[in-house]
Tab-separated table of C-alpha atoms and ligand atoms in Angstrom:
chain	number	residue	atom	x	y	z
A	1	MET	CA	28.656	18.778	67.474
A	2	LYS	CA	28.482	19.039	63.504
A	3	ARG	CA	29.129	15.402	61.852
A	4	VAL	CA	30.857	16.528	58.761
A	5	SER	CA	32.489	14.228	55.832
A	6	ILE	CA	34.900	15.292	53.445
A	7	PHE	CA	34.788	13.882	49.868
A	8	GLY	CA	38.255	14.654	47.866
A	9	ALA	CA	39.723	15.433	51.374
A	10	THR	CA	43.018	15.092	49.861
A	11	GLY	CA	42.603	18.033	47.231
A	12	SER	CA	42.795	21.886	47.132
A	13	ILE	CA	39.293	22.308	48.065
A	14	GLY	CA	39.175	19.409	50.784
A	15	GLN	CA	42.546	20.405	52.298
A	16	ASN	CA	40.889	24.127	52.942
A	17	THR	CA	38.230	22.749	54.191
A	18	ILE	CA	40.405	20.673	57.098
A	19	ASP	CA	42.125	24.123	57.804
A	20	LEU	CA	39.007	25.242	58.806
A	21	ILE	CA	37.551	21.906	60.898
A	22	LYS	CA	41.026	22.095	62.475
A	23	ARG	CA	40.970	25.502	63.765
A	24	ALA	CA	37.947	24.314	65.858
A	25	PRO	CA	38.303	20.713	66.358
A	26	SER	CA	35.771	20.362	69.420
A	27	GLU	CA	33.001	21.824	67.045
A	28	TYR	CA	33.066	18.559	64.866
A	29	GLN	CA	32.568	15.374	64.637
A	30	VAL	CA	34.396	13.684	61.229
A	31	VAL	CA	32.345	11.127	59.848
A	32	ALA	CA	34.117	10.335	56.606
A	33	LEU	CA	37.257	11.336	54.672
A	34	THR	CA	38.176	10.667	51.116
A	35	GLY	CA	41.031	10.772	48.652
A	36	GLY	CA	41.728	9.251	45.176
A	37	GLY	CA	45.429	7.704	45.938
A	38	ASN	CA	47.280	10.237	48.273
A	39	VAL	CA	47.339	7.737	50.998
A	40	ARG	CA	50.046	9.588	52.932
A	41	GLN	CA	47.583	12.886	53.666
A	42	LEU	CA	44.496	10.940	53.863
A	43	ALA	CA	45.698	8.891	56.340
A	44	ALA	CA	47.487	11.677	58.574
A	45	ASP	CA	44.207	13.835	58.164
A	46	ALA	CA	41.855	10.915	59.137
A	47	ARG	CA	44.519	10.384	62.505
A	48	ALA	CA	44.629	13.967	63.365
A	49	LEU	CA	40.739	14.238	62.973
A	50	ASN	CA	40.065	11.029	64.499
A	51	ALA	CA	37.631	10.171	61.541
A	52	GLU	CA	34.969	7.446	61.728
A	53	VAL	CA	36.262	6.070	58.263
A	54	ALA	CA	38.874	6.477	55.448
A	55	VAL	CA	38.229	5.733	51.837
A	56	ILE	CA	40.762	5.776	49.366
A	57	ALA	CA	39.031	5.337	45.766
A	58	ASP	CA	42.359	3.505	44.313
A	59	PRO	CA	41.779	-0.196	45.757
A	60	ALA	CA	45.309	-1.210	44.704
A	61	ARG	CA	46.074	1.351	47.721
A	62	LEU	CA	43.955	-0.119	50.618
A	63	PRO	CA	46.773	-2.219	52.312
A	64	ASP	CA	48.853	1.042	52.487
A	65	LEU	CA	45.884	2.886	53.874
A	66	ARG	CA	45.618	0.097	56.468
A	67	ALA	CA	49.143	0.402	57.568
A	68	ALA	CA	49.274	3.954	57.791
A	69	LEU	CA	46.287	3.796	59.798
A	70	GLU	CA	47.215	0.735	62.147
A	71	GLY	CA	46.805	1.548	65.678
A	72	THR	CA	43.754	3.784	65.486
A	73	THR	CA	40.345	3.039	65.132
A	74	VAL	CA	39.853	4.587	61.970
A	75	GLU	CA	38.057	2.332	59.419
A	76	CYS	CA	39.645	1.781	56.038
A	77	ALA	CA	37.937	0.893	52.798
A	78	ALA	CA	38.376	1.617	49.069
A	79	GLY	CA	36.958	1.809	45.571
A	80	ALA	CA	33.946	3.127	44.538
A	81	SER	CA	31.193	1.050	46.291
A	82	ALA	CA	32.840	2.171	49.618
A	83	LEU	CA	32.820	5.986	48.634
A	84	GLN	CA	28.799	5.303	48.339
A	85	GLU	CA	28.873	3.609	51.606
A	86	ALA	CA	30.573	6.604	53.082
A	87	ALA	CA	28.427	8.993	51.825
A	88	SER	CA	25.510	7.346	53.385
A	89	ARG	CA	26.658	7.421	56.587
A	90	PRO	CA	24.475	10.117	58.649
A	91	ALA	CA	26.214	13.410	58.460
A	92	ASP	CA	24.821	16.770	59.150
A	93	TRP	CA	27.458	18.367	56.515
A	94	VAL	CA	29.260	16.527	53.590
A	95	MET	CA	31.687	18.579	51.575
A	96	SER	CA	31.436	17.342	47.706
A	97	ALA	CA	35.100	18.181	46.505
A	98	ILE	CA	36.035	15.268	44.436
A	99	ILE	CA	37.193	16.262	40.767
A	100	GLY	CA	35.022	15.560	37.624
A	101	ALA	CA	31.834	13.537	37.361
A	102	ALA	CA	33.371	10.997	39.809
A	103	GLY	CA	31.860	13.294	42.632
A	104	LEU	CA	28.252	12.709	41.151
A	105	ARG	CA	27.364	9.260	42.797
A	106	PRO	CA	28.539	10.263	46.398
A	107	GLY	CA	26.834	13.456	46.180
A	108	LEU	CA	23.445	12.134	45.421
A	109	ALA	CA	24.127	9.535	48.653
A	110	ALA	CA	24.546	12.292	50.764
A	111	LEU	CA	21.521	13.974	49.612
A	112	ALA	CA	19.615	10.666	50.203
A	113	GLN	CA	20.392	10.612	53.619
A	114	GLY	CA	19.087	14.477	53.838
A	115	ALA	CA	22.572	15.882	54.828
A	116	THR	CA	23.428	19.582	53.636
A	117	LEU	CA	25.723	19.181	50.605
A	118	ALA	CA	28.426	21.678	50.275
A	119	LEU	CA	28.938	21.485	46.702
A	120	ALA	CA	32.434	22.725	45.472
A	121	ASN	CA	31.980	19.446	42.898
A	122	LYS	CA	30.224	21.965	39.906
A	123	GLU	CA	30.559	18.735	37.568
A	124	THR	CA	27.516	17.434	39.660
A	125	LEU	CA	25.100	20.124	38.345
A	126	VAL	CA	26.521	20.484	35.119
A	127	ALA	CA	26.213	16.853	34.215
A	128	ALA	CA	22.818	16.028	36.501
A	129	GLY	CA	21.413	19.505	37.292
A	130	PRO	CA	17.744	18.297	37.384
A	131	LEU	CA	18.354	15.242	38.881
A	132	VAL	CA	20.297	16.678	41.768
A	133	MET	CA	17.846	19.409	42.547
A	134	SER	CA	14.784	17.102	42.441
A	135	GLU	CA	17.035	14.494	44.701
A	136	ALA	CA	17.689	17.043	47.075
A	137	ALA	CA	13.884	18.548	47.507
A	138	ARG	CA	12.763	14.803	47.577
A	139	HIS	CA	14.951	14.153	50.393
A	140	GLU	CA	14.591	17.614	52.198
A	141	ALA	CA	18.426	18.065	51.795
A	142	THR	CA	19.883	21.329	51.745
A	143	ILE	CA	22.824	22.153	48.764
A	144	LEU	CA	24.971	25.304	49.243
A	145	PRO	CA	27.277	26.549	46.591
A	146	VAL	CA	30.834	26.611	47.431
A	147	ASP	CA	32.292	27.796	44.020
A	148	SER	CA	33.201	31.333	44.818
A	149	GLU	CA	31.332	33.010	42.342
A	150	HIS	CA	27.825	30.661	43.014
A	151	SER	CA	28.582	31.540	46.813
A	152	ALA	CA	28.880	35.360	45.953
A	153	ILE	CA	25.445	35.155	44.089
A	154	PHE	CA	23.819	33.053	47.009
A	155	GLN	CA	24.993	35.803	49.596
A	156	ALA	CA	24.134	38.668	47.136
A	157	LEU	CA	20.306	37.143	46.854
A	158	ALA	CA	20.081	36.739	50.449
A	159	GLY	CA	16.692	38.530	51.515
A	160	GLU	CA	15.715	39.236	47.884
A	161	ALA	CA	12.908	38.096	46.072
A	162	PRO	CA	13.965	35.758	43.125
A	163	ALA	CA	11.931	37.704	40.491
A	164	THR	CA	13.583	41.069	40.871
A	165	VAL	CA	17.001	39.572	39.715
A	166	GLU	CA	17.329	40.539	35.679
A	167	ARG	CA	21.311	39.309	34.972
A	168	VAL	CA	24.039	37.710	37.534
A	169	ILE	CA	27.505	38.310	36.438
A	170	LEU	CA	30.069	35.707	36.899
A	171	THR	CA	33.670	37.111	37.208
A	172	ALA	CA	36.794	35.103	35.766
A	173	SER	CA	40.250	36.081	35.874
A	174	GLY	CA	40.958	35.090	32.242
A	175	GLY	CA	43.460	32.419	33.374
A	176	ALA	CA	47.313	31.918	32.593
A	177	PHE	CA	46.787	33.158	28.762
A	178	ARG	CA	44.889	35.983	29.220
A	179	ASP	CA	47.233	38.462	27.704
A	180	TRP	CA	49.090	35.801	25.230
A	181	PRO	CA	48.833	36.506	21.753
A	182	LEU	CA	46.175	34.171	20.138
A	183	GLU	CA	48.590	32.429	17.594
A	184	LYS	CA	50.920	31.355	20.776
A	185	LEU	CA	48.044	29.314	22.601
A	186	GLU	CA	48.428	26.417	20.052
A	187	ALA	CA	51.690	25.572	21.491
A	188	ALA	CA	50.613	25.991	25.163
A	189	THR	CA	52.051	23.437	27.471
A	190	PRO	CA	50.018	21.958	30.292
A	191	GLU	CA	52.495	23.325	32.620
A	192	GLU	CA	51.668	26.604	31.603
A	193	ALA	CA	48.398	26.615	31.626
A	194	ALA	CA	48.421	25.457	35.449
A	195	THR	CA	49.796	28.587	36.595
A	196	HIS	CA	46.820	30.875	37.745
A	197	PRO	CA	47.432	34.605	38.203
A	198	ASN	CA	45.370	34.689	41.372
A	199	TRP	CA	44.404	31.441	42.887
A	200	ALA	CA	46.180	28.413	44.039
A	201	MET	CA	43.776	25.183	42.944
A	202	GLY	CA	44.424	21.902	41.677
A	203	GLN	CA	45.818	20.899	38.377
A	204	ARG	CA	42.710	20.285	36.569
A	205	ILE	CA	40.872	23.692	37.395
A	206	THR	CA	43.835	25.550	36.749
A	207	ILE	CA	44.294	24.530	33.069
A	208	ASP	CA	40.223	24.778	32.926
A	209	SER	CA	40.398	28.233	33.922
A	210	ALA	CA	43.165	29.138	31.218
A	211	SER	CA	40.761	27.734	28.695
A	212	MET	CA	37.563	29.255	30.464
A	213	PHE	CA	35.985	25.643	30.444
A	214	ASN	CA	35.645	26.422	34.053
A	215	LYS	CA	33.783	29.381	33.663
A	216	ALA	CA	31.792	27.751	30.964
A	217	LEU	CA	30.985	24.702	33.332
A	218	GLU	CA	30.163	27.648	36.042
A	219	VAL	CA	27.620	29.253	33.509
A	220	ILE	CA	25.679	26.050	33.603
A	221	GLU	CA	25.706	25.546	37.349
A	222	ALA	CA	24.485	29.171	37.948
A	223	ARG	CA	21.568	27.959	35.335
A	224	GLU	CA	20.858	24.769	36.920
A	225	PHE	CA	21.420	25.955	40.877
A	226	PHE	CA	19.438	29.194	40.641
A	227	GLY	CA	17.291	28.464	37.548
A	228	PHE	CA	18.354	31.552	35.716
A	229	ALA	CA	17.577	31.613	31.894
A	230	PRO	CA	20.879	31.417	29.647
A	231	GLU	CA	20.415	34.721	28.881
A	232	GLN	CA	20.435	36.216	32.335
A	233	ILE	CA	23.697	34.802	33.041
A	234	GLU	CA	26.902	37.059	31.795
A	235	VAL	CA	30.504	36.530	32.100
A	236	LEU	CA	32.961	39.443	32.764
A	237	ILE	CA	36.879	39.181	32.917
A	238	HIS	CA	38.027	40.638	36.210
A	239	PRO	CA	42.118	40.181	36.286
A	240	GLU	CA	42.227	41.044	40.245
A	241	SER	CA	39.809	38.246	41.162
A	242	MET	CA	38.346	40.500	44.013
A	243	VAL	CA	34.897	40.775	42.921
A	244	HIS	CA	33.274	37.085	42.494
A	245	ALA	CA	30.019	37.847	41.173
A	246	LEU	CA	27.523	40.640	40.810
A	247	VAL	CA	23.557	40.467	40.699
A	248	GLY	CA	21.551	43.013	38.808
A	249	HIS	CA	18.251	43.695	39.829
A	250	VAL	CA	15.354	45.145	37.902
A	251	ASP	CA	15.815	48.927	39.495
A	252	GLY	CA	19.252	48.764	37.845
A	253	GLY	CA	21.064	48.209	41.095
A	254	LEU	CA	24.223	45.489	40.936
A	255	MET	CA	24.914	43.849	44.254
A	256	ALA	CA	28.524	42.854	44.239
A	257	HIS	CA	30.406	40.433	46.658
A	258	LEU	CA	34.067	41.463	47.180
A	259	GLY	CA	36.784	39.407	48.985
A	260	ALA	CA	40.186	38.174	48.789
A	261	PRO	CA	40.520	34.981	46.540
A	262	ASP	CA	40.799	32.617	49.376
A	263	MET	CA	38.450	29.438	49.077
A	264	ARG	CA	37.999	29.491	52.599
A	265	HIS	CA	35.782	32.061	52.314
A	266	ALA	CA	33.152	30.404	50.398
A	267	ILE	CA	33.936	26.840	52.327
A	268	GLY	CA	33.365	28.844	55.801
A	269	TYR	CA	30.288	30.381	54.333
A	270	ALA	CA	28.705	27.077	53.515
A	271	LEU	CA	30.071	25.584	56.876
A	272	HIS	CA	28.532	27.950	59.120
A	273	TRP	CA	25.101	28.773	57.221
A	274	PRO	CA	23.065	30.224	58.121
A	275	ALA	CA	25.073	31.879	60.366
A	276	ARG	CA	28.079	33.816	59.540
A	277	ALA	CA	31.307	33.368	61.505
A	278	PRO	CA	35.017	34.952	61.557
A	279	LEU	CA	37.371	33.310	58.839
A	280	PRO	CA	40.927	33.110	58.822
A	281	VAL	CA	40.933	35.265	55.081
A	282	ALA	CA	42.932	38.256	54.513
A	283	ARG	CA	40.948	41.459	54.386
A	284	LEU	CA	41.027	43.708	51.077
A	285	ASP	CA	42.561	46.741	51.309
A	286	LEU	CA	40.604	48.374	48.565
A	287	ALA	CA	42.781	51.695	48.608
A	288	ALA	CA	46.109	49.629	48.067
A	289	LEU	CA	44.590	47.943	45.456
A	290	GLY	CA	43.809	51.376	43.942
A	291	LYS	CA	41.352	50.090	41.159
A	292	LEU	CA	39.368	46.873	40.175
A	293	THR	CA	39.180	46.537	36.023
A	294	PHE	CA	36.507	44.658	33.979
A	295	ALA	CA	36.610	43.347	30.364
A	296	ASP	CA	34.210	41.399	28.275
A	297	PRO	CA	35.848	38.051	27.463
A	298	ASP	CA	37.069	37.359	23.628
A	299	PRO	CA	35.293	34.682	21.854
A	300	ALA	CA	38.258	33.953	20.030
A	301	ARG	CA	40.399	33.458	23.161
A	302	TYR	CA	38.007	31.615	25.195
A	303	PRO	CA	35.385	29.521	22.652
A	304	ALA	CA	34.245	27.519	25.410
A	305	LEU	CA	32.032	30.011	26.848
A	306	ASP	CA	29.989	29.685	23.314
A	307	LEU	CA	30.045	26.014	23.857
A	308	ALA	CA	28.129	26.546	26.919
A	309	ARG	CA	25.540	28.589	25.776
A	310	ARG	CA	24.878	25.877	23.124
A	311	VAL	CA	24.776	23.175	25.543
A	312	MET	CA	22.106	25.261	27.872
A	313	HIS	CA	19.817	25.971	24.638
A	314	ARG	CA	20.361	22.260	23.709
A	315	GLY	CA	19.143	20.961	26.944
A	316	GLY	CA	18.812	17.664	28.380
A	317	LEU	CA	21.714	15.298	28.628
A	318	SER	CA	24.281	17.644	26.798
A	319	GLY	CA	25.279	19.092	29.859
A	320	ALA	CA	26.746	15.321	30.982
A	321	ILE	CA	28.061	15.152	27.381
A	322	PHE	CA	30.040	18.448	27.649
A	323	ASN	CA	31.335	17.859	30.857
A	324	ALA	CA	32.625	14.326	29.785
A	325	ALA	CA	33.902	15.585	26.751
A	326	LYS	CA	35.686	18.232	28.438
A	327	GLU	CA	37.267	16.095	31.275
A	328	ARG	CA	38.278	13.246	28.503
A	329	ALA	CA	39.985	16.145	26.306
A	330	LEU	CA	41.928	17.596	29.164
A	331	ASP	CA	43.183	14.120	30.028
A	332	HIS	CA	44.616	14.045	26.421
A	333	PHE	CA	46.055	17.650	26.679
A	334	ILE	CA	47.477	16.866	30.108
A	335	ALA	CA	48.932	13.626	28.568
A	336	ARG	CA	50.311	15.933	25.647
A	337	ARG	CA	48.673	13.748	22.888
A	338	ILE	CA	46.607	17.127	21.666
A	339	GLY	CA	47.275	21.183	21.927
A	340	PHE	CA	45.548	23.335	24.220
A	341	THR	CA	43.246	25.161	21.425
A	342	ASP	CA	42.257	21.565	20.430
A	343	MET	CA	40.372	20.836	23.669
A	344	ALA	CA	37.600	23.381	22.358
A	345	ARG	CA	37.279	21.994	18.999
A	346	ILE	CA	37.314	18.406	19.990
A	347	VAL	CA	34.543	18.925	22.803
A	348	SER	CA	32.236	21.095	20.019
A	349	ALA	CA	32.981	17.830	17.817
A	350	VAL	CA	31.649	15.566	20.159
A	351	LEU	CA	28.508	17.693	20.692
A	352	ASP	CA	27.953	17.635	17.150
A	353	ARG	CA	28.123	14.062	16.913
A	354	THR	CA	25.834	13.174	20.067
A	355	ASP	CA	23.408	15.958	18.742
A	356	ALA	CA	22.946	13.679	15.818
A	357	ALA	CA	22.185	10.871	17.925
A	358	PRO	CA	18.931	12.491	19.569
A	359	GLY	CA	18.467	9.290	21.590
A	360	VAL	CA	21.239	10.053	23.798
A	361	VAL	CA	20.809	13.614	24.594
A	362	ASP	CA	16.903	13.229	24.627
A	363	ALA	CA	17.076	10.136	27.090
A	364	GLU	CA	14.904	10.536	30.118
A	365	PHE	CA	16.837	12.312	32.768
A	366	THR	CA	17.626	9.320	34.803
A	367	LEU	CA	21.127	8.543	36.871
A	368	ASP	CA	21.587	5.729	34.367
A	369	ASN	CA	21.044	7.785	31.342
A	370	VAL	CA	23.224	10.618	32.331
A	371	LEU	CA	26.277	7.626	33.252
A	372	ASN	CA	25.501	6.340	29.900
A	373	ALA	CA	25.867	9.896	28.199
A	374	ASP	CA	28.607	10.655	30.012
A	375	HIS	CA	30.652	7.068	28.982
A	376	LEU	CA	29.512	7.107	25.531
A	377	ALA	CA	30.965	11.333	25.101
A	378	ARG	CA	34.063	9.786	26.624
A	379	ILE	CA	34.324	7.126	23.897
A	380	ARG	CA	33.462	9.843	20.939
A	381	THR	CA	36.184	12.150	22.285
A	382	ASP	CA	38.670	9.387	22.515
A	383	GLU	CA	37.596	8.322	18.550
A	384	ILE	CA	37.904	11.891	17.600
A	385	ILE	CA	41.226	12.315	18.839
A	386	ALA	CA	42.078	8.682	17.361
A	387	SER	CA	41.143	9.661	13.756
A	388	ARG	CA	43.158	12.870	13.672
A	389	GLY	CA	46.195	10.512	13.529
B	401	NAD	P1	42.028	18.383	43.267
B	401	NAD	O1	42.589	18.077	42.160
B	401	NAD	O2	42.791	18.969	44.359
B	401	NAD	O3	41.338	17.210	44.255
B	401	NAD	C1	40.517	16.655	43.914
B	401	NAD	C2	40.336	15.551	45.065
B	401	NAD	O4	39.417	14.543	44.501
B	401	NAD	C3	41.351	14.811	45.639
B	401	NAD	O5	40.953	14.541	46.868
B	401	NAD	C4	41.114	13.795	44.715
B	401	NAD	O6	42.287	12.504	45.348
B	401	NAD	C5	39.886	13.156	44.377
B	401	NAD	N1	39.743	12.525	43.334
B	401	NAD	C6	40.027	12.614	42.455
B	401	NAD	N2	39.405	11.855	41.206
B	401	NAD	C7	38.713	11.304	41.636
B	401	NAD	C8	37.977	9.832	41.923
B	401	NAD	N3	37.875	9.407	40.434
B	401	NAD	N4	37.480	9.217	42.622
B	401	NAD	C9	37.523	9.853	44.063
B	401	NAD	N5	38.254	10.920	44.295
B	401	NAD	C10	38.749	11.471	43.181
B	401	NAD	O7	40.171	19.532	43.126
B	401	NAD	P2	40.017	20.845	43.430
B	401	NAD	O8	40.659	22.088	42.684
B	401	NAD	O9	40.161	20.671	44.650
B	401	NAD	O10	38.714	20.799	42.923
B	401	NAD	C11	37.775	19.851	43.684
B	401	NAD	C12	36.229	20.603	42.690
B	401	NAD	O11	36.011	21.496	43.677
B	401	NAD	C13	36.022	20.445	41.634
B	401	NAD	O12	34.952	20.168	41.278
B	401	NAD	C14	36.348	22.070	41.206
B	401	NAD	O13	35.799	22.357	40.071
B	401	NAD	C15	35.887	22.620	42.572
B	401	NAD	N6	36.097	24.010	42.802
B	401	NAD	C16	37.336	24.114	43.294
B	401	NAD	C17	38.036	25.432	43.547
B	401	NAD	C18	39.485	25.283	43.876
B	401	NAD	O14	40.056	26.467	44.381
B	401	NAD	N7	40.374	24.210	43.811
B	401	NAD	C19	37.289	26.388	43.219
B	401	NAD	C20	35.668	26.362	42.785
B	401	NAD	C21	35.577	24.904	42.699
B	402	MG	MG1	34.997	29.198	40.306
């Protein structure tokens, strides 16, 4: 039996992971399930999967969790230190599907106990790539990418010599506003931004798809995970979301990975790796589809992509700053304190300010300094927004 833990079990990736586990319950022993605040979902899954421990991030919800799991053997816990403890429990495979930088510490704890980390939480690599990769190497832990694009690249690279890779292309649907007139974007609402043409995902990543901040994070994620140079990583708009990524080799060949837009493919690939197993995802009917289309992203519509380039060239802790400023700007957009197009302007202004304070960006790459840069970026974001009146 494979011992598995799922961090962010109540979210979109978490629920897709649980769907796969529930289809073969005799193959898995569930160690830890965690959620942010949704006690009902967490308790129902912990019961159904007979988890060892259920952890709710919000300590105020612990009494509810205990009540919901009364009469079971599932241990209940709450708060950040309980998340750490749960991540330290021996498991063979740990799904990292908390959203945001909050996923970093549990991910590091899972690596420290040598687990295979299925990494959906791209923020972990954006904020702390060098630290995370060196911790994985130090503990002989494996990281498997779960982002669809990165899983696609990982699969396309299998059996290839890394040195023969010339470039990689990440595809992007273009999000909710791909075809909107540019002048309308300023007034776009969180509800409008949170509708995705192809993928069913959590609210935050869906809005990040509309702004292309999601792809900006993914470009940095690709650099940190695979070690590509910034110039090797390209982005193509592909409205059908059937080709997830392409790998170009020195001989001019392009290896594409295609599949239906269903995260259970990337999750299932990581769950069964290095084997392949049947997965309950729709099969593509290319004839019915007829054609696949591609276009270059318009920098005026998607300024986040240029910000990602800037971050990669600046290096140091600028990824942590970029991610934190983005998370905070997104909070303010969801709360309707700023407009949709303000997000990129504000993140850019935070990068300007922190670049001017090199002690932060160029500090040594330790967990404390990453968390400090993250914290500072959130304060700067709030300051910049407050100063706009
Ligand atoms: P989601 O918002 O649906 O779920 C997030 C999960 O994290 C929930 O269980 C939530 O309760 C928990 N959580 C939120 N804040 C927390 C905190 N501070 N502490 C502890 N737990 C907290 O998000 P999602 O769409 O499932 O995305 C999860 C991660 O996977 C993100 O990093 C996202 O970028 C990545 N990802 C998602 C998709 C997708 O299809 N949804 C695809 C690729 C990558
Ligand atoms: Mg993705």
